């Protein structure tokens, strides 16, 4: 019986974009690592598929807490046999349990793998994944957090600014702080930084590294 606003980011997997991925990784999210089951079930490709899965898991581990939930989602389920899926589940478990076992979300079959058929409009595997995502979101209890009124004013200003087509997508932290203090009380630096990091983690703004600039999220 609570309202929740969820932002979904689709990361580009091409190596060209990998240098920017850390900007979008944060502490208030969980992640779906999506891969092709056909490759994982192919004896000639499975080692490379596991290497790529390790790459993404390590990327998440470096920039988030070690308890950040991750779903392993294998697509193209119809193109592999049930025996192939069972072997893939065992392979993932044996390869990942020691290092990532505390953050990989398990399916109702107690597997690290959520196998889906992405060509179907309605798919049992996708429905199970959806339910698991809802359960994980509820478990995180992010909707129970109370925010200072000043922070809500900040979000309102950002959302109004983003609706203006002439608004630049990138502004300095100094400019934004002055804009806030023009209509609200003086903002202490510690609170200002906490507010920025909260809304970065919530997907409202993008705060790249320790620089003096921030970007407004592209999507409302």
Short mmCIF file of C-alpha atoms in Angstrom, two decimals:
data_model
loop_
_atom_site.label_atom_id
_atom_site.label_comp_id
_atom_site.label_asym_id
_atom_site.label_seq_id
_atom_site.Cartn_x
_atom_site.Cartn_y
_atom_site.Cartn_z
CA UNK A 1 0.00 0.00 0.00
CA UNK A 2 2.90 2.34 -0.69
CA UNK A 3 3.96 4.33 -3.70
CA UNK A 4 7.37 3.46 -5.11
CA UNK A 5 9.20 5.11 -7.98
CA UNK A 6 11.54 2.77 -9.82
CA UNK A 7 14.16 3.76 -12.41
CA UNK A 8 15.37 1.10 -14.85
CA UNK A 9 18.75 1.54 -16.52
CA UNK A 10 19.74 -0.60 -19.50
CA UNK A 11 23.54 -0.76 -19.65
CA UNK A 12 25.16 -1.01 -23.06
CA UNK A 13 27.31 -4.14 -23.06
CA UNK A 14 29.68 -3.09 -25.85
CA UNK A 15 33.26 -2.50 -24.59
CA UNK A 16 33.10 1.09 -25.87
CA UNK A 17 30.70 1.98 -23.04
CA UNK A 18 32.30 0.02 -20.21
CA UNK A 19 34.42 2.91 -18.99
CA UNK A 20 31.23 4.80 -18.05
CA UNK A 21 29.32 2.01 -16.32
CA UNK A 22 30.63 2.85 -12.86
CA UNK A 23 28.87 6.23 -13.02
CA UNK A 24 25.50 4.47 -12.97
CA UNK A 25 26.29 1.84 -10.33
CA UNK A 26 25.01 2.80 -6.89
CA UNK A 27 24.06 1.54 -3.44
CA UNK A 28 20.28 1.74 -3.82
CA UNK A 29 19.86 -0.66 -6.71
CA UNK A 30 19.90 -4.29 -7.60
CA UNK A 31 21.08 -5.66 -10.91
CA UNK A 32 20.01 -8.09 -13.62
CA UNK A 33 22.94 -9.68 -15.41
CA UNK A 34 21.47 -10.91 -18.70
CA UNK A 35 23.23 -13.43 -20.93
CA UNK A 36 22.52 -15.90 -23.73
CA UNK A 37 21.81 -19.42 -22.43
CA UNK A 38 22.79 -20.92 -25.78
CA UNK A 39 26.36 -19.72 -25.30
CA UNK A 40 26.56 -20.89 -21.69
CA UNK A 41 25.27 -24.33 -22.70
CA UNK A 42 27.66 -24.65 -25.65
CA UNK A 43 30.84 -26.58 -24.64
CA UNK A 44 32.84 -24.46 -27.08
CA UNK A 45 31.51 -21.17 -25.68
CA UNK A 46 30.74 -21.82 -22.01
CA UNK A 47 34.15 -20.76 -20.70
CA UNK A 48 33.93 -17.41 -22.48
CA UNK A 49 30.35 -16.95 -21.24
CA UNK A 50 31.46 -17.55 -17.63
CA UNK A 51 34.35 -15.11 -18.10
CA UNK A 52 31.91 -12.41 -19.21
CA UNK A 53 29.60 -13.14 -16.27
CA UNK A 54 32.58 -12.79 -13.92
CA UNK A 55 33.46 -9.46 -15.55
CA UNK A 56 30.04 -7.98 -14.85
CA UNK A 57 29.83 -9.38 -11.32
CA UNK A 58 33.25 -7.95 -10.53
CA UNK A 59 32.23 -4.57 -11.96
CA UNK A 60 29.22 -4.50 -9.66
CA UNK A 61 31.32 -5.68 -6.71
CA UNK A 62 33.93 -2.94 -7.15
CA UNK A 63 31.41 -0.08 -7.12
CA UNK A 64 28.69 -1.34 -4.76
CA UNK A 65 28.35 -3.15 -1.45
CA UNK A 66 29.15 -6.86 -1.41
CA UNK A 67 25.56 -7.58 -0.42
CA UNK A 68 24.07 -5.81 -3.47
CA UNK A 69 21.53 -8.26 -4.97
CA UNK A 70 22.20 -9.58 -8.48
CA UNK A 71 19.88 -11.70 -10.64
CA UNK A 72 21.44 -13.99 -13.25
CA UNK A 73 19.03 -14.08 -16.20
CA UNK A 74 19.57 -16.49 -19.08
CA UNK A 75 17.62 -15.79 -22.28
CA UNK A 76 16.59 -18.06 -25.20
CA UNK A 77 15.41 -20.89 -22.95
CA UNK A 78 13.55 -22.59 -25.83
CA UNK A 79 16.81 -23.09 -27.71
CA UNK A 80 18.35 -25.34 -25.05
CA UNK A 81 17.20 -28.56 -23.42
CA UNK A 82 16.21 -29.07 -19.78
CA UNK A 83 19.39 -31.10 -19.35
CA UNK A 84 21.41 -28.17 -20.70
CA UNK A 85 19.74 -25.84 -18.20
CA UNK A 86 20.48 -28.22 -15.33
CA UNK A 87 24.16 -28.33 -16.33
CA UNK A 88 24.23 -24.54 -16.64
CA UNK A 89 22.74 -24.19 -13.14
CA UNK A 90 25.41 -26.48 -11.70
CA UNK A 91 28.16 -24.70 -13.60
CA UNK A 92 27.04 -21.30 -12.32
CA UNK A 93 26.73 -22.58 -8.76
CA UNK A 94 30.15 -24.25 -8.72
CA UNK A 95 31.85 -21.27 -10.35
CA UNK A 96 30.21 -18.43 -8.41
CA UNK A 97 29.11 -19.68 -4.99
CA UNK A 98 32.36 -18.96 -3.16
CA UNK A 99 32.86 -15.36 -4.26
CA UNK A 100 29.35 -14.13 -5.10
CA UNK A 101 27.02 -16.53 -3.30
CA UNK A 102 25.94 -13.95 -0.70
CA UNK A 103 24.54 -11.56 -3.30
CA UNK A 104 23.16 -13.77 -6.07
CA UNK A 105 19.37 -14.02 -5.79
CA UNK A 106 18.00 -17.56 -5.95
CA UNK A 107 14.93 -18.71 -7.85
CA UNK A 108 12.11 -20.69 -6.23
CA UNK A 109 13.99 -23.82 -7.37
CA UNK A 110 16.95 -22.64 -5.26
CA UNK A 111 18.98 -21.95 -8.39
CA UNK A 112 21.16 -18.96 -9.25
CA UNK A 113 19.70 -19.02 -12.78
CA UNK A 114 16.46 -17.40 -13.93
CA UNK A 115 15.85 -18.93 -17.37
CA UNK A 116 13.48 -16.95 -19.60
CA UNK A 117 12.19 -17.13 -23.16
CA UNK A 118 12.27 -13.53 -24.35
CA UNK A 119 10.40 -14.21 -27.63
CA UNK A 120 7.12 -14.96 -25.80
CA UNK A 121 4.58 -12.34 -24.76
CA UNK A 122 3.79 -14.40 -21.65
CA UNK A 123 6.52 -16.60 -20.20
CA UNK A 124 6.48 -18.53 -16.93
CA UNK A 125 10.18 -17.88 -16.41
CA UNK A 126 9.72 -14.15 -16.90
CA UNK A 127 6.76 -14.13 -14.51
CA UNK A 128 8.86 -15.90 -11.87
CA UNK A 129 11.63 -13.35 -12.39
CA UNK A 130 9.15 -10.49 -12.04
CA UNK A 131 7.84 -11.91 -8.76
CA UNK A 132 11.40 -12.37 -7.44
CA UNK A 133 12.20 -8.74 -8.33
CA UNK A 134 9.10 -7.54 -6.48
CA UNK A 135 10.06 -9.61 -3.44
CA UNK A 136 13.62 -8.25 -3.48
CA UNK A 137 12.39 -4.67 -3.79
CA UNK A 138 10.12 -5.18 -0.79
CA UNK A 139 12.93 -6.78 1.19
CA UNK A 140 15.20 -3.81 0.65
CA UNK A 141 12.60 -1.60 2.41
CA UNK A 142 13.72 1.50 0.56
CA UNK A 143 10.19 2.90 0.64
CA UNK A 144 10.22 3.24 4.44
CA UNK A 145 12.89 5.93 4.51
CA UNK A 146 11.84 9.41 5.67
CA UNK A 147 13.41 12.38 3.89
CA UNK A 148 13.92 15.98 5.06
CA UNK A 149 11.52 18.46 3.50
CA UNK A 150 14.44 20.33 1.95
CA UNK A 151 15.39 17.23 -0.03
CA UNK A 152 11.88 16.96 -1.46
CA UNK A 153 12.07 20.62 -2.53
CA UNK A 154 15.34 19.78 -4.24
CA UNK A 155 13.72 16.93 -6.17
CA UNK A 156 10.81 19.15 -7.23
CA UNK A 157 13.23 21.74 -8.60
CA UNK A 158 15.19 19.12 -10.48
CA UNK A 159 12.05 17.61 -12.04
CA UNK A 160 10.72 21.04 -13.10
CA UNK A 161 14.10 21.95 -14.55
CA UNK A 162 14.26 18.72 -16.49
CA UNK A 163 10.88 19.45 -18.12
CA UNK A 164 12.31 22.61 -19.70
CA UNK A 165 13.70 21.70 -23.16
CA UNK A 166 16.14 24.63 -22.94
CA UNK A 167 17.60 23.42 -19.66
CA UNK A 168 21.24 22.28 -19.93
CA UNK A 169 21.72 18.64 -18.95
CA UNK A 170 24.89 19.43 -17.02
CA UNK A 171 25.34 22.01 -14.23
CA UNK A 172 27.90 22.67 -11.52
CA UNK A 173 27.33 21.71 -7.91
CA UNK A 174 27.98 25.32 -6.93
CA UNK A 175 25.26 26.58 -9.28
CA UNK A 176 22.78 24.05 -7.95
CA UNK A 177 23.53 24.89 -4.33
CA UNK A 178 23.03 28.59 -5.02
CA UNK A 179 19.78 27.83 -6.80
CA UNK A 180 18.57 25.91 -3.74
CA UNK A 181 19.56 28.64 -1.31
CA UNK A 182 17.77 31.22 -3.45
CA UNK A 183 14.42 29.76 -2.49
CA UNK A 184 15.17 27.73 0.65
CA UNK A 185 17.28 28.06 3.74
CA UNK A 186 21.08 27.99 3.65
CA UNK A 187 22.22 24.43 2.98
CA UNK A 188 25.13 23.09 5.01
CA UNK A 189 27.79 21.45 2.85
CA UNK A 190 27.52 18.05 4.57
CA UNK A 191 23.77 17.91 4.08
CA UNK A 192 24.10 19.11 0.50
CA UNK A 193 26.54 16.33 -0.34
CA UNK A 194 24.33 13.72 1.37
CA UNK A 195 21.35 14.95 -0.64
CA UNK A 196 23.27 14.75 -3.92
CA UNK A 197 24.42 11.20 -3.22
CA UNK A 198 20.91 10.12 -2.23
CA UNK A 199 19.41 11.39 -5.49
CA UNK A 200 22.31 9.95 -7.47
CA UNK A 201 21.59 6.56 -5.90
CA UNK A 202 17.88 7.08 -6.64
CA UNK A 203 18.50 7.80 -10.34
CA UNK A 204 17.25 11.43 -10.29
CA UNK A 205 20.69 12.91 -11.04
CA UNK A 206 24.03 11.50 -12.14
CA UNK A 207 27.01 12.47 -10.03
CA UNK A 208 30.17 11.40 -11.88
CA UNK A 209 33.02 10.71 -9.47
CA UNK A 210 34.26 13.56 -7.31
CA UNK A 211 34.00 16.22 -9.96
CA UNK A 212 32.22 19.53 -9.58
CA UNK A 213 29.56 18.77 -12.18
CA UNK A 214 26.35 16.77 -12.13
CA UNK A 215 23.99 15.61 -14.87
CA UNK A 216 20.23 15.38 -14.79
CA UNK A 217 18.85 11.94 -15.42
CA UNK A 218 17.71 11.64 -19.04
CA UNK A 219 14.39 9.99 -18.20
CA UNK A 220 11.64 11.33 -15.93
#
